[in-house]
PDB file of C-alpha atoms in Angstrom:
ATOM      1  CA  UNK W   1     208.505  35.848 165.429  1.00 94.00           C
ATOM      2  CA  UNK W   2     209.880  35.628 161.912  1.00 96.00           C
ATOM      3  CA  UNK W   3     211.549  32.577 160.338  1.00 97.00           C
ATOM      4  CA  UNK W   4     215.188  33.745 160.611  1.00 98.00           C
ATOM      5  CA  UNK W   5     214.661  34.509 164.324  1.00 98.00           C
ATOM      6  CA  UNK W   6     212.985  31.122 164.810  1.00 98.00           C
ATOM      7  CA  UNK W   7     215.945  29.353 163.182  1.00 98.00           C
ATOM      8  CA  UNK W   8     218.382  31.333 165.355  1.00 98.00           C
ATOM      9  CA  UNK W   9     216.460  30.588 168.583  1.00 97.00           C
ATOM     10  CA  UNK W  10     216.441  26.903 167.702  1.00 97.00           C
ATOM     11  CA  UNK W  11     220.187  26.879 167.070  1.00 97.00           C
ATOM     12  CA  UNK W  12     221.124  28.983 170.114  1.00 97.00           C
ATOM     13  CA  UNK W  13     218.719  27.416 172.591  1.00 96.00           C
ATOM     14  CA  UNK W  14     218.724  23.777 171.526  1.00 94.00           C
ATOM     15  CA  UNK W  15     221.687  23.353 169.159  1.00 95.00           C
ATOM     16  CA  UNK W  16     219.122  22.287 166.562  1.00 96.00           C
ATOM     17  CA  UNK W  17     217.506  23.321 163.306  1.00 97.00           C
ATOM     18  CA  UNK W  18     213.905  23.967 162.394  1.00 98.00           C
ATOM     19  CA  UNK W  19     212.474  20.493 162.042  1.00 97.00           C
ATOM     20  CA  UNK W  20     211.358  19.028 158.766  1.00 97.00           C
ATOM     21  CA  UNK W  21     208.125  17.072 158.417  1.00 98.00           C
ATOM     22  CA  UNK W  22     209.206  13.571 157.447  1.00 97.00           C
ATOM     23  CA  UNK W  23     205.725  12.037 157.384  1.00 97.00           C
ATOM     24  CA  UNK W  24     202.109  12.638 158.310  1.00 96.00           C
ATOM     25  CA  UNK W  25     202.745  11.469 161.881  1.00 96.00           C
ATOM     26  CA  UNK W  26     205.292  14.248 162.380  1.00 96.00           C
ATOM     27  CA  UNK W  27     202.891  16.777 160.844  1.00 95.00           C
ATOM     28  CA  UNK W  28     200.164  15.596 163.236  1.00 93.00           C
ATOM     29  CA  UNK W  29     202.535  15.888 166.206  1.00 93.00           C
ATOM     30  CA  UNK W  30     203.288  19.524 165.329  1.00 93.00           C
ATOM     31  CA  UNK W  31     199.544  20.115 165.002  1.00 90.00           C
ATOM     32  CA  UNK W  32     198.790  18.575 168.421  1.00 88.00           C
ATOM     33  CA  UNK W  33     201.517  20.566 170.167  1.00 90.00           C
ATOM     34  CA  UNK W  34     200.541  23.792 168.405  1.00 86.00           C
ATOM     35  CA  UNK W  35     196.903  23.406 169.391  1.00 84.00           C
ATOM     36  CA  UNK W  36     197.906  22.777 173.015  1.00 84.00           C
ATOM     37  CA  UNK W  37     199.922  25.995 172.981  1.00 82.00           C
ATOM     38  CA  UNK W  38     197.042  27.985 171.487  1.00 78.00           C
ATOM     39  CA  UNK W  39     194.686  26.762 174.218  1.00 78.00           C
ATOM     40  CA  UNK W  40     196.978  27.797 177.097  1.00 75.00           C
ATOM     41  CA  UNK W  41     196.633  31.187 178.738  1.00 70.00           C
ATOM     42  CA  UNK W  42     199.551  33.197 177.402  1.00 63.00           C
ATOM     43  CA  UNK W  43     200.783  36.760 177.589  1.00 61.00           C
ATOM     44  CA  UNK W  44     199.630  37.567 174.050  1.00 64.00           C
ATOM     45  CA  UNK W  45     196.330  36.104 172.888  1.00 64.00           C
ATOM     46  CA  UNK W  46     197.119  34.935 169.381  1.00 67.00           C
ATOM     47  CA  UNK W  47     193.477  34.010 168.874  1.00 65.00           C
ATOM     48  CA  UNK W  48     192.676  37.645 168.041  1.00 76.00           C
ATOM     49  CA  UNK W  49     194.112  36.739 164.627  1.00 83.00           C
ATOM     50  CA  UNK W  50     192.264  34.484 162.182  1.00 84.00           C
ATOM     51  CA  UNK W  51     195.252  32.166 161.822  1.00 87.00           C
ATOM     52  CA  UNK W  52     198.448  31.273 163.639  1.00 88.00           C
ATOM     53  CA  UNK W  53     201.613  29.760 162.274  1.00 92.00           C
ATOM     54  CA  UNK W  54     204.538  27.633 163.430  1.00 95.00           C
ATOM     55  CA  UNK W  55     207.726  27.809 161.349  1.00 98.00           C
ATOM     56  CA  UNK W  56     209.197  24.519 160.090  1.00 98.00           C
ATOM     57  CA  UNK W  57     212.213  23.633 157.945  1.00 98.00           C
ATOM     58  CA  UNK W  58     212.329  24.629 154.294  1.00 98.00           C
ATOM     59  CA  UNK W  59     213.649  27.491 152.163  1.00 96.00           C
ATOM     60  CA  UNK W  60     212.625  27.899 148.520  1.00 94.00           C
ATOM     61  CA  UNK W  61     215.351  27.091 145.990  1.00 93.00           C
ATOM     62  CA  UNK W  62     216.556  30.126 144.055  1.00 90.00           C
ATOM     63  CA  UNK W  63     215.755  28.244 140.825  1.00 89.00           C
ATOM     64  CA  UNK W  64     212.097  28.061 141.921  1.00 89.00           C
ATOM     65  CA  UNK W  65     211.528  31.773 142.565  1.00 86.00           C
ATOM     66  CA  UNK W  66     209.604  34.199 140.334  1.00 81.00           C
ATOM     67  CA  UNK W  67     208.266  31.553 137.961  1.00 79.00           C
ATOM     68  CA  UNK W  68     205.236  31.945 135.691  1.00 72.00           C
ATOM     69  CA  UNK W  69     202.067  30.550 137.221  1.00 68.00           C
ATOM     70  CA  UNK W  70     201.742  27.853 134.550  1.00 70.00           C
ATOM     71  CA  UNK W  71     203.226  25.647 133.490  1.00 77.00           C
ATOM     72  CA  UNK W  72     205.263  24.931 136.587  1.00 77.00           C
ATOM     73  CA  UNK W  73     208.379  22.871 135.943  1.00 84.00           C
ATOM     74  CA  UNK W  74     208.395  19.439 137.582  1.00 86.00           C
ATOM     75  CA  UNK W  75     211.470  20.492 139.565  1.00 89.00           C
ATOM     76  CA  UNK W  76     209.458  23.289 141.202  1.00 88.00           C
ATOM     77  CA  UNK W  77     206.217  21.604 142.121  1.00 86.00           C
ATOM     78  CA  UNK W  78     205.401  21.159 145.801  1.00 90.00           C
ATOM     79  CA  UNK W  79     207.907  20.091 148.408  1.00 94.00           C
ATOM     80  CA  UNK W  80     210.687  19.779 145.823  1.00 93.00           C
ATOM     81  CA  UNK W  81     210.647  23.601 145.470  1.00 92.00           C
ATOM     82  CA  UNK W  82     212.502  23.814 148.776  1.00 96.00           C
ATOM     83  CA  UNK W  83     215.890  23.000 150.241  1.00 96.00           C
ATOM     84  CA  UNK W  84     216.070  21.535 153.717  1.00 97.00           C
ATOM     85  CA  UNK W  85     218.728  21.795 156.420  1.00 96.00           C
ATOM     86  CA  UNK W  86     217.242  19.181 158.754  1.00 96.00           C
ATOM     87  CA  UNK W  87     219.885  16.410 158.602  1.00 94.00           C
ATOM     88  CA  UNK W  88     217.351  13.761 159.625  1.00 94.00           C
ATOM     89  CA  UNK W  89     214.931  14.527 156.791  1.00 95.00           C
ATOM     90  CA  UNK W  90     214.811  12.096 153.872  1.00 95.00           C
ATOM     91  CA  UNK W  91     215.131  13.119 150.226  1.00 92.00           C
ATOM     92  CA  UNK W  92     211.358  12.839 149.651  1.00 92.00           C
ATOM     93  CA  UNK W  93     209.528  13.791 152.853  1.00 96.00           C
ATOM     94  CA  UNK W  94     205.761  13.209 152.847  1.00 96.00           C
ATOM     95  CA  UNK W  95     204.815  15.231 155.929  1.00 97.00           C
ATOM     96  CA  UNK W  96     204.376  18.577 154.200  1.00 97.00           C
ATOM     97  CA  UNK W  97     200.601  18.487 153.786  1.00 96.00           C
ATOM     98  CA  UNK W  98     199.957  21.482 151.545  1.00 94.00           C
ATOM     99  CA  UNK W  99     196.728  23.418 151.318  1.00 90.00           C
ATOM    100  CA  UNK W 100     194.856  23.836 148.041  1.00 87.00           C
ATOM    101  CA  UNK W 101     197.048  25.601 145.446  1.00 83.00           C
ATOM    102  CA  UNK W 102     199.971  25.609 147.886  1.00 88.00           C
ATOM    103  CA  UNK W 103     202.816  26.245 147.874  1.00 90.00           C
ATOM    104  CA  UNK W 104     202.071  29.377 145.889  1.00 84.00           C
ATOM    105  CA  UNK W 105     205.107  31.578 146.546  1.00 78.00           C
ATOM    106  CA  UNK W 106     206.942  30.496 143.407  1.00 62.00           C
ATOM    107  CA  UNK W 107     205.186  33.491 141.817  1.00 61.00           C
ATOM    108  CA  UNK W 108     206.699  35.867 144.354  1.00 66.00           C
ATOM    109  CA  UNK W 109     210.227  36.867 145.198  1.00 67.00           C
ATOM    110  CA  UNK W 110     209.531  36.709 148.924  1.00 82.00           C
ATOM    111  CA  UNK W 111     207.285  33.806 150.055  1.00 89.00           C
ATOM    112  CA  UNK W 112     210.166  31.439 150.574  1.00 94.00           C
ATOM    113  CA  UNK W 113     209.655  29.837 154.007  1.00 96.00           C
ATOM    114  CA  UNK W 114     207.281  27.128 155.246  1.00 97.00           C
ATOM    115  CA  UNK W 115     204.938  27.175 158.220  1.00 96.00           C
ATOM    116  CA  UNK W 116     202.081  25.075 159.588  1.00 96.00           C
ATOM    117  CA  UNK W 117     198.926  27.186 159.712  1.00 92.00           C
ATOM    118  CA  UNK W 118     196.243  26.904 162.397  1.00 88.00           C
ATOM    119  CA  UNK W 119     192.670  28.167 162.090  1.00 84.00           C
ATOM    120  CA  UNK W 120     192.259  30.010 165.392  1.00 77.00           C
ATOM    121  CA  UNK W 121     188.458  30.225 165.460  1.00 73.00           C
ATOM    122  CA  UNK W 122     188.029  26.473 165.130  1.00 71.00           C
ATOM    123  CA  UNK W 123     191.286  25.626 166.941  1.00 69.00           C
ATOM    124  CA  UNK W 124     192.302  23.259 164.221  1.00 73.00           C
ATOM    125  CA  UNK W 125     195.047  23.193 161.663  1.00 73.00           C
ATOM    126  CA  UNK W 126     194.632  24.007 158.044  1.00 82.00           C
ATOM    127  CA  UNK W 127     197.769  23.000 156.157  1.00 93.00           C
ATOM    128  CA  UNK W 128     201.369  23.796 155.320  1.00 96.00           C
ATOM    129  CA  UNK W 129     201.829  27.071 153.514  1.00 94.00           C
ATOM    130  CA  UNK W 130     204.691  29.196 152.232  1.00 94.00           C
ATOM    131  CA  UNK W 131     205.042  32.801 153.297  1.00 92.00           C
ATOM    132  CA  UNK W 132     207.404  35.743 153.643  1.00 92.00           C
ATOM    133  CA  UNK W 133     210.288  34.763 155.903  1.00 94.00           C
ATOM    134  CA  UNK W 134     210.799  38.113 157.624  1.00 93.00           C
ATOM    135  CA  UNK W 135     207.263  38.811 158.850  1.00 90.00           C
ATOM    136  CA  UNK W 136     205.894  38.177 162.315  1.00 91.00           C
ATOM    137  CA  UNK W 137     202.317  39.032 161.282  1.00 89.00           C
ATOM    138  CA  UNK W 138     200.887  38.698 157.790  1.00 84.00           C
ATOM    139  CA  UNK W 139     199.228  41.506 155.946  1.00 73.00           C
ATOM    140  CA  UNK W 140     196.411  42.440 156.633  1.00 75.00           C
ATOM    141  CA  UNK W 141     196.999  41.077 160.152  1.00 73.00           C
ATOM    142  CA  UNK W 142     195.275  37.760 159.510  1.00 85.00           C
ATOM    143  CA  UNK W 143     198.103  35.385 160.520  1.00 88.00           C
ATOM    144  CA  UNK W 144     200.500  35.662 163.444  1.00 89.00           C
ATOM    145  CA  UNK W 145     203.627  33.501 163.516  1.00 92.00           C
ATOM    146  CA  UNK W 146     203.875  32.468 167.159  1.00 89.00           C
ATOM    147  CA  UNK W 147     206.353  29.630 167.292  1.00 92.00           C
ATOM    148  CA  UNK W 148     208.693  27.173 165.683  1.00 96.00           C
ATOM    149  CA  UNK W 149     209.339  23.447 165.680  1.00 96.00           C
ATOM    150  CA  UNK W 150     212.945  22.716 166.598  1.00 96.00           C
ATOM    151  CA  UNK W 151     214.577  19.396 165.792  1.00 93.00           C
ATOM    152  CA  UNK W 152     217.716  17.982 167.366  1.00 90.00           C
ATOM    153  CA  UNK W 153     219.648  14.822 166.673  1.00 84.00           C
ATOM    154  CA  UNK W 154     218.868  12.027 169.132  1.00 80.00           C
ATOM    155  CA  UNK W 155     221.414  11.448 171.877  1.00 78.00           C
ATOM    156  CA  UNK W 156     222.199   7.949 173.151  1.00 79.00           C
ATOM    157  CA  UNK W 157     221.960   7.842 176.927  1.00 79.00           C
ATOM    158  CA  UNK W 158     223.753   5.102 178.830  1.00 77.00           C
TER     159      UNK W 158
END
């Protein structure tokens, strides 16, 4: 599944948006749930790929695309390279735990969406990464994007 489809499924099925990662606890929750899903018997065995990914909230700002590798402007360095549509996310979320040299898509016109990556052989997570929004499988077939984290506003029950 690609990121636009994930966002549409979230909106149509849950009246939500792809969730942002407010803090490390939320990141860890996504990791736990993703690992549970990878360990279940499912129609398609995603473990034939080296990595799996779950789409989360974040689209790269147009002002942070196609930049020289160095020096990166302070306004395009890490999480602040992205805009977020999750209405419950704060201005400075700390839950996007980036891998080494990530996010790296500021050098590309296309790696503009964020996902949480899982290492399938060790069944553990690696980090947040940025990648091409419209792909369901990375080239050369090393990462499959198998899900999304959907966030909805809390509802008061009485």
